[in-house]
Amino acid sequence: MIGSISIHNIDHLNRNAFLGIFIGEEEYRGKGYGAEALLLILEYGFKTLNLNNIMLTVHADNYTAIACYEKVGFREVGRLPEWVFKDGQYIDKLYMGILAREYNENPQYKHL
């Protein structure tokens, strides 16, 4: 096992949920495993769970993760300024999301 990914806080009434992902060992980061896992869990969330909106949170200084999320279609939908105190400074917390219609319109999901 190199990490974990999950859909949690599922709200079936409003058809939304949060996603969490973690690639533990640095040697496995930057190799596309995270993007592949995200694509698979988005397929499950939108096609099987019938969700309309999947969101996640990320620290604003985690540029690698943000690039990965954007690569698979997430976009920033909100920001909590100076939410996290890390290494002597405050970091914003970003909310990123993807809607079912954005997922359905994106050609990279057609092969799934």
PDB file of C-alpha atoms in Angstrom:
ATOM      1  CA  MET A   1       0.000   0.000   0.000  1.00  0.00           C
ATOM      2  CA  ILE A   2       1.398   3.395  -0.981  1.00  0.00           C
ATOM      3  CA  GLY A   3      -1.426   5.612   0.235  1.00  0.00           C
ATOM      4  CA  SER A   4      -5.147   5.963   0.636  1.00  0.00           C
ATOM      5  CA  ILE A   5      -8.105   7.669  -0.986  1.00  0.00           C
ATOM      6  CA  SER A   6     -11.674   7.951   0.225  1.00  0.00           C
ATOM      7  CA  ILE A   7     -15.003   9.645  -0.274  1.00  0.00           C
ATOM      8  CA  HIS A   8     -16.422  10.784   3.053  1.00  0.00           C
ATOM      9  CA  ASN A   9     -19.031  13.113   4.543  1.00  0.00           C
ATOM     10  CA  ILE A  10     -21.448  11.914   1.867  1.00  0.00           C
ATOM     11  CA  ASP A  11     -24.672  13.917   1.803  1.00  0.00           C
ATOM     12  CA  HIS A  12     -27.071  11.802  -0.270  1.00  0.00           C
ATOM     13  CA  LEU A  13     -29.877  14.355  -0.069  1.00  0.00           C
ATOM     14  CA  ASN A  14     -27.789  17.138  -1.644  1.00  0.00           C
ATOM     15  CA  ARG A  15     -25.586  14.699  -3.616  1.00  0.00           C
ATOM     16  CA  ASN A  16     -22.214  16.022  -2.438  1.00  0.00           C
ATOM     17  CA  ALA A  17     -19.193  14.677  -0.599  1.00  0.00           C
ATOM     18  CA  PHE A  18     -15.582  15.318   0.328  1.00  0.00           C
ATOM     19  CA  LEU A  19     -12.592  13.430  -0.938  1.00  0.00           C
ATOM     20  CA  GLY A  20      -9.374  12.657   0.892  1.00  0.00           C
ATOM     21  CA  ILE A  21      -6.149  11.382  -0.647  1.00  0.00           C
ATOM     22  CA  PHE A  22      -2.678  10.685   0.685  1.00  0.00           C
ATOM     23  CA  ILE A  23       0.397   9.190  -0.984  1.00  0.00           C
ATOM     24  CA  GLY A  24       2.623   8.234   1.950  1.00  0.00           C
ATOM     25  CA  GLU A  25       6.106   7.532   0.673  1.00  0.00           C
ATOM     26  CA  GLU A  26       7.860  10.322  -1.214  1.00  0.00           C
ATOM     27  CA  GLU A  27       9.318   7.846  -3.697  1.00  0.00           C
ATOM     28  CA  TYR A  28       5.794   7.193  -5.020  1.00  0.00           C
ATOM     29  CA  ARG A  29       4.835  10.852  -5.399  1.00  0.00           C
ATOM     30  CA  GLY A  30       4.998  12.535  -8.792  1.00  0.00           C
ATOM     31  CA  LYS A  31       4.572   9.271 -10.682  1.00  0.00           C
ATOM     32  CA  GLY A  32       0.892   9.666 -11.585  1.00  0.00           C
ATOM     33  CA  TYR A  33      -0.529   7.327  -8.934  1.00  0.00           C
ATOM     34  CA  GLY A  34      -2.476  10.137  -7.274  1.00  0.00           C
ATOM     35  CA  ALA A  35      -3.996  11.346 -10.544  1.00  0.00           C
ATOM     36  CA  GLU A  36      -4.947   7.792 -11.491  1.00  0.00           C
ATOM     37  CA  ALA A  37      -6.565   7.195  -8.093  1.00  0.00           C
ATOM     38  CA  LEU A  38      -8.442  10.502  -8.373  1.00  0.00           C
ATOM     39  CA  LEU A  39      -9.780   9.609 -11.818  1.00  0.00           C
ATOM     40  CA  LEU A  40     -11.013   6.237 -10.555  1.00  0.00           C
ATOM     41  CA  ILE A  41     -12.676   7.617  -7.420  1.00  0.00           C
ATOM     42  CA  LEU A  42     -14.334  10.437  -9.388  1.00  0.00           C
ATOM     43  CA  GLU A  43     -15.799   7.810 -11.714  1.00  0.00           C
ATOM     44  CA  TYR A  44     -17.134   5.920  -8.703  1.00  0.00           C
ATOM     45  CA  GLY A  45     -18.462   9.081  -7.043  1.00  0.00           C
ATOM     46  CA  PHE A  46     -20.265  10.415 -10.086  1.00  0.00           C
ATOM     47  CA  LYS A  47     -21.351   7.201 -11.832  1.00  0.00           C
ATOM     48  CA  THR A  48     -22.037   4.849  -8.916  1.00  0.00           C
ATOM     49  CA  LEU A  49     -22.875   7.128  -5.990  1.00  0.00           C
ATOM     50  CA  ASN A  50     -24.668   9.631  -8.277  1.00  0.00           C
ATOM     51  CA  LEU A  51     -22.973  12.629  -6.631  1.00  0.00           C
ATOM     52  CA  ASN A  52     -23.226  16.102  -8.125  1.00  0.00           C
ATOM     53  CA  ASN A  53     -20.310  17.784  -6.334  1.00  0.00           C
ATOM     54  CA  ILE A  54     -17.071  16.358  -4.941  1.00  0.00           C
ATOM     55  CA  MET A  55     -14.819  18.646  -2.914  1.00  0.00           C
ATOM     56  CA  LEU A  56     -11.500  18.475  -1.119  1.00  0.00           C
ATOM     57  CA  THR A  57      -9.321  20.733   0.979  1.00  0.00           C
ATOM     58  CA  VAL A  58      -5.613  21.409   0.589  1.00  0.00           C
ATOM     59  CA  HIS A  59      -3.079  23.761   2.129  1.00  0.00           C
ATOM     60  CA  ALA A  60      -2.257  26.592  -0.280  1.00  0.00           C
ATOM     61  CA  ASP A  61       1.473  25.824  -0.105  1.00  0.00           C
ATOM     62  CA  ASN A  62       1.002  22.255  -1.374  1.00  0.00           C
ATOM     63  CA  TYR A  63       1.678  23.204  -4.992  1.00  0.00           C
ATOM     64  CA  THR A  64       2.273  19.648  -6.195  1.00  0.00           C
ATOM     65  CA  ALA A  65      -1.082  18.425  -4.892  1.00  0.00           C
ATOM     66  CA  ILE A  66      -2.904  21.475  -6.273  1.00  0.00           C
ATOM     67  CA  ALA A  67      -1.386  20.857  -9.722  1.00  0.00           C
ATOM     68  CA  CYS A  68      -2.506  17.221  -9.553  1.00  0.00           C
ATOM     69  CA  TYR A  69      -6.043  18.185  -8.560  1.00  0.00           C
ATOM     70  CA  GLU A  70      -6.252  20.762 -11.352  1.00  0.00           C
ATOM     71  CA  LYS A  71      -4.895  18.204 -13.836  1.00  0.00           C
ATOM     72  CA  VAL A  72      -7.904  15.950 -13.206  1.00  0.00           C
ATOM     73  CA  GLY A  73     -10.444  18.800 -13.291  1.00  0.00           C
ATOM     74  CA  PHE A  74     -10.734  20.266  -9.809  1.00  0.00           C
ATOM     75  CA  ARG A  75     -10.856  24.041  -9.466  1.00  0.00           C
ATOM     76  CA  GLU A  76     -10.576  26.355  -6.493  1.00  0.00           C
ATOM     77  CA  VAL A  77     -14.024  27.176  -5.122  1.00  0.00           C
ATOM     78  CA  GLY A  78     -13.122  28.818  -1.834  1.00  0.00           C
ATOM     79  CA  ARG A  79     -10.336  29.874   0.490  1.00  0.00           C
ATOM     80  CA  LEU A  80      -9.947  30.285   4.239  1.00  0.00           C
ATOM     81  CA  PRO A  81      -7.228  32.886   4.758  1.00  0.00           C
ATOM     82  CA  GLU A  82      -4.431  32.100   7.211  1.00  0.00           C
ATOM     83  CA  TRP A  83      -6.279  29.016   8.467  1.00  0.00           C
ATOM     84  CA  VAL A  84      -3.248  26.837   9.259  1.00  0.00           C
ATOM     85  CA  PHE A  85      -0.181  27.788  11.323  1.00  0.00           C
ATOM     86  CA  LYS A  86       2.768  25.880   9.857  1.00  0.00           C
ATOM     87  CA  ASP A  87       6.496  26.384  10.258  1.00  0.00           C
ATOM     88  CA  GLY A  88       6.031  29.785  11.873  1.00  0.00           C
ATOM     89  CA  GLN A  89       3.644  31.216   9.299  1.00  0.00           C
ATOM     90  CA  TYR A  90      -0.037  31.155   8.429  1.00  0.00           C
ATOM     91  CA  ILE A  91      -1.170  29.233   5.347  1.00  0.00           C
ATOM     92  CA  ASP A  92      -4.492  29.519   3.540  1.00  0.00           C
ATOM     93  CA  LYS A  93      -6.720  26.464   3.309  1.00  0.00           C
ATOM     94  CA  LEU A  94      -8.184  25.962  -0.164  1.00  0.00           C
ATOM     95  CA  TYR A  95     -11.427  24.268  -1.082  1.00  0.00           C
ATOM     96  CA  MET A  96     -11.378  22.661  -4.495  1.00  0.00           C
ATOM     97  CA  GLY A  97     -14.293  20.980  -6.219  1.00  0.00           C
ATOM     98  CA  ILE A  98     -15.574  19.372  -9.362  1.00  0.00           C
ATOM     99  CA  LEU A  99     -19.200  19.108 -10.494  1.00  0.00           C
ATOM    100  CA  ALA A 100     -20.792  16.148 -12.261  1.00  0.00           C
ATOM    101  CA  ARG A 101     -21.397  18.228 -15.388  1.00  0.00           C
ATOM    102  CA  GLU A 102     -17.727  19.288 -15.469  1.00  0.00           C
ATOM    103  CA  TYR A 103     -16.752  15.642 -15.109  1.00  0.00           C
ATOM    104  CA  ASN A 104     -19.146  14.607 -17.906  1.00  0.00           C
ATOM    105  CA  GLU A 105     -17.873  17.339 -20.259  1.00  0.00           C
ATOM    106  CA  ASN A 106     -14.174  16.517 -19.748  1.00  0.00           C
ATOM    107  CA  PRO A 107     -12.771  14.263 -22.516  1.00  0.00           C
ATOM    108  CA  GLN A 108     -10.150  12.699 -20.216  1.00  0.00           C
ATOM    109  CA  TYR A 109     -12.940  10.801 -18.443  1.00  0.00           C
ATOM    110  CA  LYS A 110     -14.359   9.224 -21.608  1.00  0.00           C
ATOM    111  CA  HIS A 111     -12.057   6.183 -21.497  1.00  0.00           C
ATOM    112  CA  LEU A 112     -13.154   5.175 -17.992  1.00  0.00           C
TER     113      LEU A 112
END
